[in-house]
């Protein structure tokens, strides 16, 4: 009777499930359907078995940009508002959409593709590692991470490396390390350590990180927030000194971006980081530089901190360390700081994986061997000189037009009231139509950060497109 009952149920579920040839298959389907019923969802097994495989998808007619954008809108969280461009293929500085339209990338995945999209040497290193070992977890040693740790510390001049995956994860790890150092080394009373940060900061989106953000959008409806942070104005070393005098005995670290990228590529005054470094040394505070976006050649130096000839106590790295292929990030520090960690006090399943290590080594190697850092510096100077001269010709318009940046991390700022605060977005849409991809930020600022492999001819062509698109968008703004 039990078998008959299962058989009847199996028949009734035939259109809802996969193969029902055996009692085991019937039982498996019932388990899946029971799970799906609890979620009030269709049978997951049936969906998987009717969905095209990866190989089959490549043989089918590609979905159009419009179909893909609608699909994402229907099924994905609405935490992004992307520009209406779909990436289907990329190589070097170029990107193609599903219809075959070609673009030049001037965002570089927020500096994750400094080496260009799908750099052949980094791709080969990753494929080679995939063929032998992908993951061990840090519960065991693996044959690649030790070599990566030695390589990155020697290249950067630090003694220790803590691997992670995302930039935000690395920032969180650095904050934990700084607090631990504050208690174990500096002698701050337990649970009273303070980390100082700057206004308009962007260090990620975890709950602790947004706790010290000054961006209302980052914080709205996310409280209560993590305590233990003090905020001062960016580029104001006098405020840092005043806070150190007041609370220095309980301050373990000053966390700062050497250039505030997400805020709009705000470059501090020359010597700012040097003054902060001297204050940190005076008051026995760790200077922690978040170089997730600015590091590995983006600003024309290995690290943006190098412009002030400063070696921070801690450097947080990511993005370009991945070569744009696999999440790789981490924290660099000397052993007097790094060795506060004990086994079990921090960890990451994928941090330091064989794939991450192989990718990280090759990503740094090609960056240095192929002269990308020097290219970033030289073309950055050319970019700002050319566009500053162009901006000077627009003074009669009566609108602000500011060009700033370092290396190939640059921005142009316009009046915030233009087009109701949406000028930057409209400008980027016009650029995209002409094949140049850039990113608006804060409504009136456009960020331009192409791969460091870009050529002068590509830069000059982009400048022609960008300036023409500006004129067209400004004409639209004057009509509004």
CSV table of C-alpha atoms in Angstrom, one decimal:
chain,number,residue,atom,x,y,z
A,1,UNK,CA,0.0,0.0,0.0
A,2,UNK,CA,2.8,2.3,0.8
A,3,UNK,CA,4.4,1.7,-2.6
A,4,UNK,CA,1.1,2.2,-4.3
A,5,UNK,CA,0.6,5.5,-2.4
A,6,UNK,CA,4.0,6.7,-3.4
A,7,UNK,CA,3.4,5.7,-7.0
A,8,UNK,CA,0.1,7.6,-7.2
A,9,UNK,CA,1.7,10.7,-5.7
A,10,UNK,CA,4.5,10.4,-8.2
A,11,UNK,CA,2.1,10.2,-11.1
A,12,UNK,CA,0.2,13.3,-9.9
A,13,UNK,CA,3.5,15.2,-9.6
A,14,UNK,CA,4.9,14.1,-13.0
A,15,UNK,CA,4.5,17.4,-14.7
A,16,UNK,CA,6.0,19.2,-11.6
A,17,UNK,CA,9.1,17.0,-11.2
A,18,UNK,CA,11.8,15.2,-13.1
A,19,UNK,CA,12.3,11.5,-13.8
A,20,UNK,CA,10.0,9.2,-11.9
A,21,UNK,CA,11.3,5.8,-13.0
A,22,UNK,CA,12.2,4.5,-9.6
A,23,UNK,CA,10.9,4.6,-6.1
A,24,UNK,CA,14.1,6.4,-5.1
A,25,UNK,CA,13.4,9.1,-7.7
A,26,UNK,CA,9.8,9.4,-6.4
A,27,UNK,CA,11.1,9.8,-2.9
A,28,UNK,CA,13.7,12.4,-3.9
A,29,UNK,CA,11.1,14.4,-5.8
A,30,UNK,CA,8.8,14.3,-2.8
A,31,UNK,CA,11.6,15.7,-0.6
A,32,UNK,CA,12.3,18.5,-3.1
A,33,UNK,CA,8.6,19.3,-3.5
A,34,UNK,CA,8.1,19.3,0.2
A,35,UNK,CA,10.9,21.8,0.5
A,36,UNK,CA,9.5,23.9,-2.3
A,37,UNK,CA,6.0,23.7,-0.9
A,38,UNK,CA,7.2,25.1,2.4
A,39,UNK,CA,8.6,28.1,0.4
A,40,UNK,CA,5.5,28.2,-1.8
A,41,UNK,CA,7.8,27.9,-4.8
A,42,UNK,CA,7.8,25.7,-7.9
A,43,UNK,CA,9.8,22.5,-7.8
A,44,UNK,CA,13.5,23.4,-7.8
A,45,UNK,CA,14.5,20.0,-9.3
A,46,UNK,CA,12.1,20.5,-12.2
A,47,UNK,CA,13.4,24.0,-12.9
A,48,UNK,CA,17.0,22.8,-12.9
A,49,UNK,CA,16.3,19.9,-15.2
A,50,UNK,CA,14.5,22.1,-17.7
A,51,UNK,CA,16.9,25.0,-17.6
A,52,UNK,CA,19.6,25.1,-20.3
A,53,UNK,CA,23.1,24.0,-19.3
A,54,UNK,CA,25.9,26.5,-19.6
A,55,UNK,CA,27.1,24.8,-22.8
A,56,UNK,CA,23.5,25.0,-24.3
A,57,UNK,CA,23.1,28.6,-23.4
A,58,UNK,CA,26.2,29.5,-25.4
A,59,UNK,CA,24.6,27.8,-28.4
A,60,UNK,CA,21.2,29.5,-28.1
A,61,UNK,CA,20.5,33.0,-29.4
A,62,UNK,CA,21.8,35.5,-26.9
A,63,UNK,CA,19.3,37.5,-24.9
A,64,UNK,CA,19.1,41.2,-25.9
A,65,UNK,CA,20.2,44.0,-23.7
A,66,UNK,CA,16.6,45.0,-23.1
A,67,UNK,CA,15.7,41.5,-22.2
A,68,UNK,CA,18.6,41.2,-19.8
A,69,UNK,CA,17.9,44.5,-18.1
A,70,UNK,CA,14.3,43.6,-17.7
A,71,UNK,CA,15.2,40.2,-16.3
A,72,UNK,CA,17.5,41.8,-13.7
A,73,UNK,CA,14.8,44.3,-12.8
A,74,UNK,CA,12.3,41.5,-12.3
A,75,UNK,CA,14.4,39.2,-10.2
A,76,UNK,CA,17.3,41.0,-8.6
A,77,UNK,CA,17.4,43.3,-5.6
A,78,UNK,CA,17.1,47.0,-6.4
A,79,UNK,CA,20.3,48.1,-4.6
A,80,UNK,CA,21.8,49.4,-7.9
A,81,UNK,CA,20.6,51.7,-10.6
A,82,UNK,CA,23.0,50.8,-13.5
A,83,UNK,CA,23.5,52.8,-16.6
A,84,UNK,CA,21.6,51.2,-19.5
A,85,UNK,CA,24.6,49.2,-20.8
A,86,UNK,CA,25.0,45.4,-20.7
A,87,UNK,CA,28.4,43.8,-20.6
A,88,UNK,CA,28.6,40.6,-22.7
A,89,UNK,CA,32.3,40.4,-23.5
A,90,UNK,CA,35.4,42.4,-22.6
A,91,UNK,CA,39.1,42.5,-23.5
A,92,UNK,CA,41.7,45.0,-22.5
A,93,UNK,CA,40.0,48.5,-22.4
A,94,UNK,CA,37.1,47.3,-24.6
A,95,UNK,CA,33.6,46.1,-23.7
A,96,UNK,CA,30.9,44.7,-26.1
A,97,UNK,CA,27.2,44.5,-25.4
A,98,UNK,CA,25.0,41.6,-26.6
A,99,UNK,CA,24.3,43.4,-29.8
A,100,UNK,CA,28.0,43.8,-30.6
A,101,UNK,CA,28.3,47.5,-29.8
A,102,UNK,CA,31.9,48.4,-28.7
A,103,UNK,CA,32.7,50.6,-25.8
A,104,UNK,CA,35.8,51.9,-24.1
A,105,UNK,CA,35.7,51.3,-20.3
A,106,UNK,CA,36.4,54.3,-18.2
A,107,UNK,CA,35.3,52.8,-14.9
A,108,UNK,CA,37.4,49.6,-14.7
A,109,UNK,CA,35.0,48.0,-12.2
A,110,UNK,CA,36.1,50.6,-9.6
A,111,UNK,CA,39.8,49.8,-10.3
A,112,UNK,CA,39.4,46.0,-10.2
A,113,UNK,CA,40.4,45.8,-13.8
A,114,UNK,CA,43.5,48.0,-13.7
A,115,UNK,CA,45.3,45.4,-15.8
A,116,UNK,CA,42.5,45.5,-18.4
A,117,UNK,CA,39.7,43.1,-18.8
A,118,UNK,CA,40.7,39.4,-19.2
A,119,UNK,CA,44.4,40.0,-19.2
A,120,UNK,CA,45.7,36.9,-21.0
A,121,UNK,CA,48.5,36.2,-18.4
A,122,UNK,CA,46.2,36.5,-15.4
A,123,UNK,CA,43.6,34.4,-17.2
A,124,UNK,CA,46.2,31.7,-17.9
A,125,UNK,CA,47.4,31.7,-14.3
A,126,UNK,CA,43.8,31.2,-13.1
A,127,UNK,CA,43.0,28.5,-15.6
A,128,UNK,CA,46.2,26.7,-14.7
A,129,UNK,CA,45.4,26.8,-11.0
A,130,UNK,CA,41.9,25.6,-11.6
A,131,UNK,CA,43.2,22.5,-13.2
A,132,UNK,CA,45.1,21.5,-10.0
A,133,UNK,CA,43.5,22.9,-6.9
A,134,UNK,CA,40.8,25.5,-6.3
A,135,UNK,CA,40.2,25.5,-2.5
A,136,UNK,CA,41.7,24.1,0.6
A,137,UNK,CA,40.3,26.5,3.3
A,138,UNK,CA,42.8,27.7,5.8
A,139,UNK,CA,42.2,24.7,8.0
A,140,UNK,CA,45.1,23.2,5.9
A,141,UNK,CA,48.1,24.6,4.2
A,142,UNK,CA,48.0,24.9,0.4
A,143,UNK,CA,51.0,25.1,-2.0
A,144,UNK,CA,50.3,28.6,-3.4
A,145,UNK,CA,49.3,31.0,-0.6
A,146,UNK,CA,52.6,30.9,1.2
A,147,UNK,CA,54.3,32.0,-2.1
A,148,UNK,CA,51.7,34.8,-2.5
A,149,UNK,CA,52.2,36.0,1.1
A,150,UNK,CA,56.0,36.2,0.6
A,151,UNK,CA,55.6,37.8,-2.9
A,152,UNK,CA,53.2,40.6,-1.8
A,153,UNK,CA,55.0,41.5,1.4
A,154,UNK,CA,58.4,41.7,-0.5
A,155,UNK,CA,56.8,43.8,-3.2
A,156,UNK,CA,55.2,46.3,-0.8
A,157,UNK,CA,57.8,46.4,2.0
A,158,UNK,CA,55.6,45.0,4.7
A,159,UNK,CA,56.3,41.9,6.9
A,160,UNK,CA,52.8,40.4,7.1
A,161,UNK,CA,49.7,39.8,5.0
A,162,UNK,CA,46.2,38.8,6.1
A,163,UNK,CA,44.2,37.6,3.1
A,164,UNK,CA,40.5,38.3,2.5
A,165,UNK,CA,38.1,38.5,-0.4
A,166,UNK,CA,36.3,41.8,-0.7
A,167,UNK,CA,37.5,45.3,0.1
A,168,UNK,CA,34.9,45.7,2.9
A,169,UNK,CA,36.0,42.4,4.4
A,170,UNK,CA,39.6,43.6,4.5
A,171,UNK,CA,38.6,46.9,6.1
A,172,UNK,CA,36.7,45.0,8.8
A,173,UNK,CA,39.7,42.9,9.4
A,174,UNK,CA,42.0,45.9,9.7
A,175,UNK,CA,39.6,47.5,12.2
A,176,UNK,CA,39.6,44.3,14.3
A,177,UNK,CA,43.4,44.2,14.1
A,178,UNK,CA,43.7,47.8,15.2
A,179,UNK,CA,41.4,47.3,18.1
A,180,UNK,CA,43.3,44.2,19.1
A,181,UNK,CA,46.6,46.0,18.9
A,182,UNK,CA,45.1,48.8,21.0
A,183,UNK,CA,44.3,46.5,23.8
A,184,UNK,CA,47.3,44.1,23.6
A,185,UNK,CA,50.1,46.6,22.8
A,186,UNK,CA,48.9,50.1,23.6
A,187,UNK,CA,47.1,49.2,26.7
A,188,UNK,CA,43.7,50.8,26.0
A,189,UNK,CA,41.1,49.7,28.5
A,190,UNK,CA,38.9,46.9,27.2
A,191,UNK,CA,35.9,47.9,24.9
A,192,UNK,CA,37.1,51.6,24.9
A,193,UNK,CA,39.2,51.6,21.7
A,194,UNK,CA,38.4,54.4,19.2
A,195,UNK,CA,39.1,54.4,15.4
A,196,UNK,CA,39.1,57.8,13.8
A,197,UNK,CA,37.7,58.2,10.3
A,198,UNK,CA,37.1,61.1,7.9
A,199,UNK,CA,33.9,62.7,6.6
A,200,UNK,CA,32.7,61.6,3.2
A,201,UNK,CA,34.5,58.3,3.6
A,202,UNK,CA,33.7,55.2,1.7
A,203,UNK,CA,35.2,52.0,3.0
A,204,UNK,CA,32.4,49.5,2.1
A,205,UNK,CA,28.9,48.6,3.0
A,206,UNK,CA,29.0,46.3,6.1
A,207,UNK,CA,27.0,47.4,9.1
A,208,UNK,CA,30.2,48.5,11.0
A,209,UNK,CA,31.5,50.4,8.1
A,210,UNK,CA,28.3,52.3,7.4
A,211,UNK,CA,28.2,53.0,11.1
A,212,UNK,CA,30.9,55.6,10.6
A,213,UNK,CA,29.7,56.8,7.1
A,214,UNK,CA,28.5,60.4,6.7
A,215,UNK,CA,26.4,59.5,3.7
A,216,UNK,CA,22.7,59.5,4.7
A,217,UNK,CA,21.8,56.9,2.0
A,218,UNK,CA,24.4,54.5,3.4
A,219,UNK,CA,22.9,54.7,6.9
A,220,UNK,CA,19.1,55.2,6.5
A,221,UNK,CA,17.1,52.4,8.2
A,222,UNK,CA,20.2,50.4,9.1
A,223,UNK,CA,20.6,51.3,12.7
A,224,UNK,CA,21.5,50.7,15.5
A,225,UNK,CA,25.1,51.2,14.6
A,226,UNK,CA,28.4,50.0,15.8
A,227,UNK,CA,30.1,52.3,18.4
A,228,UNK,CA,33.7,53.1,18.7
A,229,UNK,CA,34.3,55.5,15.9
A,230,UNK,CA,35.0,59.3,15.8
A,231,UNK,CA,34.6,61.4,12.6
A,232,UNK,CA,36.7,64.4,11.6
A,233,UNK,CA,36.8,66.4,8.4
A,234,UNK,CA,38.9,65.0,5.6
A,235,UNK,CA,42.0,67.0,4.7
A,236,UNK,CA,42.1,68.7,8.1
A,237,UNK,CA,45.1,67.5,10.1
A,238,UNK,CA,44.5,70.2,12.8
A,239,UNK,CA,41.2,68.4,13.7
A,240,UNK,CA,43.1,65.1,13.9
A,241,UNK,CA,45.6,66.6,16.3
A,242,UNK,CA,42.9,68.2,18.5
A,243,UNK,CA,41.1,64.9,18.8
A,244,UNK,CA,44.4,63.1,19.6
A,245,UNK,CA,45.1,65.6,22.3
A,246,UNK,CA,41.6,65.0,23.8
A,247,UNK,CA,41.3,61.2,23.5
A,248,UNK,CA,44.7,60.0,22.2
A,249,UNK,CA,45.1,57.5,25.0
A,250,UNK,CA,42.1,55.6,23.7
A,251,UNK,CA,42.6,56.0,20.0
A,252,UNK,CA,44.0,52.9,18.3
A,253,UNK,CA,43.9,54.0,14.6
A,254,UNK,CA,43.2,56.6,12.0
A,255,UNK,CA,41.5,55.0,9.0
A,256,UNK,CA,41.6,57.2,5.8
A,257,UNK,CA,41.5,57.0,2.0
A,258,UNK,CA,44.5,58.8,0.5
A,259,UNK,CA,42.1,60.0,-2.2
A,260,UNK,CA,38.4,59.8,-1.6
A,261,UNK,CA,37.2,58.1,-4.8
A,262,UNK,CA,33.5,57.4,-4.1
A,263,UNK,CA,33.0,60.9,-2.7
A,264,UNK,CA,34.1,62.3,-6.1
A,265,UNK,CA,37.9,61.8,-6.4
A,266,UNK,CA,38.8,64.4,-3.8
A,267,UNK,CA,42.6,64.8,-3.6
A,268,UNK,CA,43.9,66.1,-0.3
A,269,UNK,CA,46.5,68.9,0.0
A,270,UNK,CA,50.1,67.9,-0.6
A,271,UNK,CA,51.6,66.8,2.7
A,272,UNK,CA,48.3,65.9,4.3
A,273,UNK,CA,49.1,62.2,4.8
A,274,UNK,CA,52.6,63.1,5.9
A,275,UNK,CA,51.2,65.4,8.7
A,276,UNK,CA,48.7,62.7,9.7
A,277,UNK,CA,51.6,60.2,9.8
A,278,UNK,CA,53.6,62.3,12.1
A,279,UNK,CA,50.7,62.9,14.4
A,280,UNK,CA,50.0,59.1,14.5
A,281,UNK,CA,53.6,58.4,15.5
A,282,UNK,CA,53.5,61.2,18.1
A,283,UNK,CA,50.4,59.8,19.8
A,284,UNK,CA,51.1,56.1,19.2
A,285,UNK,CA,48.2,55.6,16.8
A,286,UNK,CA,48.1,53.3,13.8
A,287,UNK,CA,47.8,55.1,10.5
A,288,UNK,CA,45.6,52.8,8.3
A,289,UNK,CA,45.4,53.7,4.6
A,290,UNK,CA,42.5,52.2,2.6
A,291,UNK,CA,44.1,51.7,-0.9
A,292,UNK,CA,41.4,49.3,-2.1
A,293,UNK,CA,40.6,51.7,-5.0
A,294,UNK,CA,43.7,53.8,-5.2
A,295,UNK,CA,46.3,51.0,-4.9
A,296,UNK,CA,48.3,49.1,-7.4
A,297,UNK,CA,49.0,51.9,-9.9
A,298,UNK,CA,45.7,53.5,-10.2
A,299,UNK,CA,47.1,56.9,-9.2
A,300,UNK,CA,50.4,56.6,-11.0
A,301,UNK,CA,52.2,55.2,-8.0
A,302,UNK,CA,52.1,51.7,-6.5
A,303,UNK,CA,50.1,53.3,-3.7
A,304,UNK,CA,48.6,56.8,-3.5
A,305,UNK,CA,50.3,57.2,-0.1
A,306,UNK,CA,53.6,57.2,-1.9
A,307,UNK,CA,52.9,60.8,-3.1
A,308,UNK,CA,53.6,62.0,0.5
A,309,UNK,CA,56.5,59.6,0.9
A,310,UNK,CA,54.6,57.8,3.7
A,311,UNK,CA,54.6,54.2,4.7
A,312,UNK,CA,51.3,53.7,6.7
A,313,UNK,CA,51.3,51.3,9.6
A,314,UNK,CA,48.6,49.4,7.8
A,315,UNK,CA,47.6,49.3,4.1
A,316,UNK,CA,44.3,47.7,3.0
A,317,UNK,CA,44.3,46.3,-0.5
A,318,UNK,CA,41.9,44.7,-3.0
A,319,UNK,CA,40.2,45.2,-6.4
A,320,UNK,CA,43.3,45.4,-8.8
A,321,UNK,CA,44.9,42.6,-6.8
A,322,UNK,CA,42.2,40.4,-8.4
A,323,UNK,CA,43.1,41.3,-12.0
A,324,UNK,CA,39.3,41.6,-12.4
A,325,UNK,CA,38.9,37.8,-12.3
A,326,UNK,CA,38.6,36.5,-8.7
A,327,UNK,CA,37.9,38.4,-5.5
A,328,UNK,CA,41.3,39.0,-3.7
A,329,UNK,CA,41.9,41.5,-1.0
A,330,UNK,CA,43.8,41.8,2.3
A,331,UNK,CA,45.7,43.7,4.9
A,332,UNK,CA,49.4,44.5,5.0
A,333,UNK,CA,51.3,45.5,8.1
A,334,UNK,CA,54.5,44.8,9.9
A,335,UNK,CA,54.7,42.0,12.5
A,336,UNK,CA,54.5,44.3,15.5
A,337,UNK,CA,50.9,44.9,14.4
A,338,UNK,CA,50.0,41.8,12.4
A,339,UNK,CA,51.1,39.4,15.1
A,340,UNK,CA,48.3,40.4,17.5
A,341,UNK,CA,46.2,37.8,15.8
A,342,UNK,CA,46.2,34.3,17.3
A,343,UNK,CA,44.9,31.1,15.7
A,344,UNK,CA,41.1,31.2,15.7
A,345,UNK,CA,40.8,35.0,16.3
A,346,UNK,CA,40.0,35.7,12.7
A,347,UNK,CA,39.5,33.8,9.5
A,348,UNK,CA,38.1,33.5,6.0
A,349,UNK,CA,37.2,30.3,4.1
A,350,UNK,CA,38.1,31.6,0.7
A,351,UNK,CA,40.7,34.2,1.7
A,352,UNK,CA,44.2,32.9,0.6
A,353,UNK,CA,42.7,30.2,-1.6
A,354,UNK,CA,45.0,28.7,-4.2
A,355,UNK,CA,43.1,30.5,-7.0
A,356,UNK,CA,43.2,33.8,-5.2
A,357,UNK,CA,46.9,33.4,-4.5
A,358,UNK,CA,47.7,32.5,-8.1
A,359,UNK,CA,45.7,35.3,-9.5
A,360,UNK,CA,47.2,37.8,-7.0
A,361,UNK,CA,50.7,36.9,-7.9
A,362,UNK,CA,50.2,37.3,-11.6
A,363,UNK,CA,48.0,40.4,-11.3
A,364,UNK,CA,50.8,42.2,-9.5
A,365,UNK,CA,53.5,40.8,-11.8
A,366,UNK,CA,51.9,42.1,-15.0
A,367,UNK,CA,51.2,45.4,-13.4
A,368,UNK,CA,54.8,46.0,-12.7
A,369,UNK,CA,56.5,44.2,-15.6
A,370,UNK,CA,54.3,45.8,-18.3
A,371,UNK,CA,54.8,49.4,-17.1
A,372,UNK,CA,51.2,50.1,-16.2
A,373,UNK,CA,52.0,52.3,-13.2
A,374,UNK,CA,54.2,54.6,-15.3
A,375,UNK,CA,51.5,54.7,-18.0
A,376,UNK,CA,48.9,55.7,-15.4
A,377,UNK,CA,51.1,58.5,-14.3
A,378,UNK,CA,52.0,59.8,-17.7
A,379,UNK,CA,48.5,59.6,-19.3
A,380,UNK,CA,47.0,61.0,-16.1
A,381,UNK,CA,49.1,64.2,-16.5
A,382,UNK,CA,48.1,64.4,-20.1
A,383,UNK,CA,44.4,63.9,-19.3
A,384,UNK,CA,44.2,66.6,-16.7
A,385,UNK,CA,46.2,69.1,-18.7
A,386,UNK,CA,44.0,68.6,-21.8
A,387,UNK,CA,40.7,68.7,-19.9
A,388,UNK,CA,41.8,71.6,-17.7
A,389,UNK,CA,42.5,73.7,-20.8
A,390,UNK,CA,39.1,72.7,-22.2
A,391,UNK,CA,37.4,73.6,-19.0
A,392,UNK,CA,39.0,77.0,-19.1
A,393,UNK,CA,37.2,77.7,-22.4
A,394,UNK,CA,33.9,77.1,-20.7
A,395,UNK,CA,34.2,79.9,-18.1
A,396,UNK,CA,31.9,82.1,-20.0
A,397,UNK,CA,29.0,79.6,-19.4
A,398,UNK,CA,28.9,80.7,-15.8
A,399,UNK,CA,28.9,77.2,-14.5
A,400,UNK,CA,31.5,75.3,-12.4
A,401,UNK,CA,33.7,72.9,-14.3
A,402,UNK,CA,36.4,71.4,-12.1
A,403,UNK,CA,39.0,68.8,-13.3
A,404,UNK,CA,40.9,66.8,-10.6
A,405,UNK,CA,42.6,63.5,-9.9
A,406,UNK,CA,45.9,61.7,-9.9
A,407,UNK,CA,47.2,59.1,-12.3
A,408,UNK,CA,44.2,57.6,-14.1
A,409,UNK,CA,41.8,58.2,-11.2
A,410,UNK,CA,40.1,61.4,-12.3
A,411,UNK,CA,36.8,63.3,-12.0
A,412,UNK,CA,35.0,66.3,-13.5
A,413,UNK,CA,32.6,68.3,-11.3
A,414,UNK,CA,29.8,70.5,-12.5
A,415,UNK,CA,27.2,72.7,-10.7
A,416,UNK,CA,25.0,70.5,-8.5
A,417,UNK,CA,21.8,72.2,-9.6
A,418,UNK,CA,22.1,71.4,-13.3
A,419,UNK,CA,19.3,69.2,-14.6
A,420,UNK,CA,17.9,69.0,-11.1
A,421,UNK,CA,21.1,67.3,-9.9
A,422,UNK,CA,21.1,64.7,-12.6
A,423,UNK,CA,23.5,66.3,-15.0
A,424,UNK,CA,26.3,63.7,-14.4
A,425,UNK,CA,24.0,60.8,-15.2
A,426,UNK,CA,22.7,62.4,-18.3
A,427,UNK,CA,26.3,63.2,-19.4
A,428,UNK,CA,27.3,59.6,-18.8
A,429,UNK,CA,24.3,58.3,-20.9
A,430,UNK,CA,25.4,60.5,-23.8
A,431,UNK,CA,29.0,59.3,-23.5
A,432,UNK,CA,27.8,55.7,-23.5
A,433,UNK,CA,25.8,56.2,-26.7
A,434,UNK,CA,29.1,57.3,-28.3
A,435,UNK,CA,31.0,54.3,-26.8
A,436,UNK,CA,32.6,55.8,-23.7
A,437,UNK,CA,31.6,54.3,-20.3
A,438,UNK,CA,32.0,56.5,-17.2
A,439,UNK,CA,30.4,56.6,-13.8
A,440,UNK,CA,28.4,59.4,-12.2
A,441,UNK,CA,28.7,60.0,-8.5
A,442,UNK,CA,26.7,62.4,-6.3
A,443,UNK,CA,24.7,63.8,-9.2
A,444,UNK,CA,27.2,66.4,-10.3
A,445,UNK,CA,30.5,64.5,-10.6
A,446,UNK,CA,31.7,62.1,-13.2
A,447,UNK,CA,34.5,59.7,-12.4
A,448,UNK,CA,36.9,58.6,-15.2
A,449,UNK,CA,39.2,55.7,-14.4
A,450,UNK,CA,40.1,53.5,-17.5
A,451,UNK,CA,42.3,50.4,-17.3
A,452,UNK,CA,46.0,51.3,-16.9
A,453,UNK,CA,46.6,49.6,-20.3
A,454,UNK,CA,44.9,52.4,-22.2
A,455,UNK,CA,46.8,54.2,-24.9
A,456,UNK,CA,47.2,57.9,-25.6
A,457,UNK,CA,45.2,57.6,-28.8
A,458,UNK,CA,42.3,56.0,-26.8
A,459,UNK,CA,42.6,58.8,-24.2
A,460,UNK,CA,42.5,61.5,-26.9
A,461,UNK,CA,39.5,59.9,-28.6
A,462,UNK,CA,37.7,59.6,-25.3
A,463,UNK,CA,38.3,63.3,-24.5
A,464,UNK,CA,36.7,64.2,-27.9
A,465,UNK,CA,33.6,62.2,-27.1
A,466,UNK,CA,33.4,63.4,-23.5
A,467,UNK,CA,33.7,67.1,-24.3
A,468,UNK,CA,31.1,66.8,-27.2
A,469,UNK,CA,28.7,64.9,-24.9
A,470,UNK,CA,29.2,67.7,-22.3
A,471,UNK,CA,28.2,70.3,-24.8
A,472,UNK,CA,25.1,68.4,-25.8
A,473,UNK,CA,24.1,67.7,-22.2
A,474,UNK,CA,24.6,71.4,-21.3
A,475,UNK,CA,22.4,72.4,-24.3
A,476,UNK,CA,19.7,70.1,-22.9
A,477,UNK,CA,20.2,71.6,-19.4
A,478,UNK,CA,19.7,75.2,-20.7
A,479,UNK,CA,16.4,74.1,-22.3
A,480,UNK,CA,15.2,72.6,-19.1
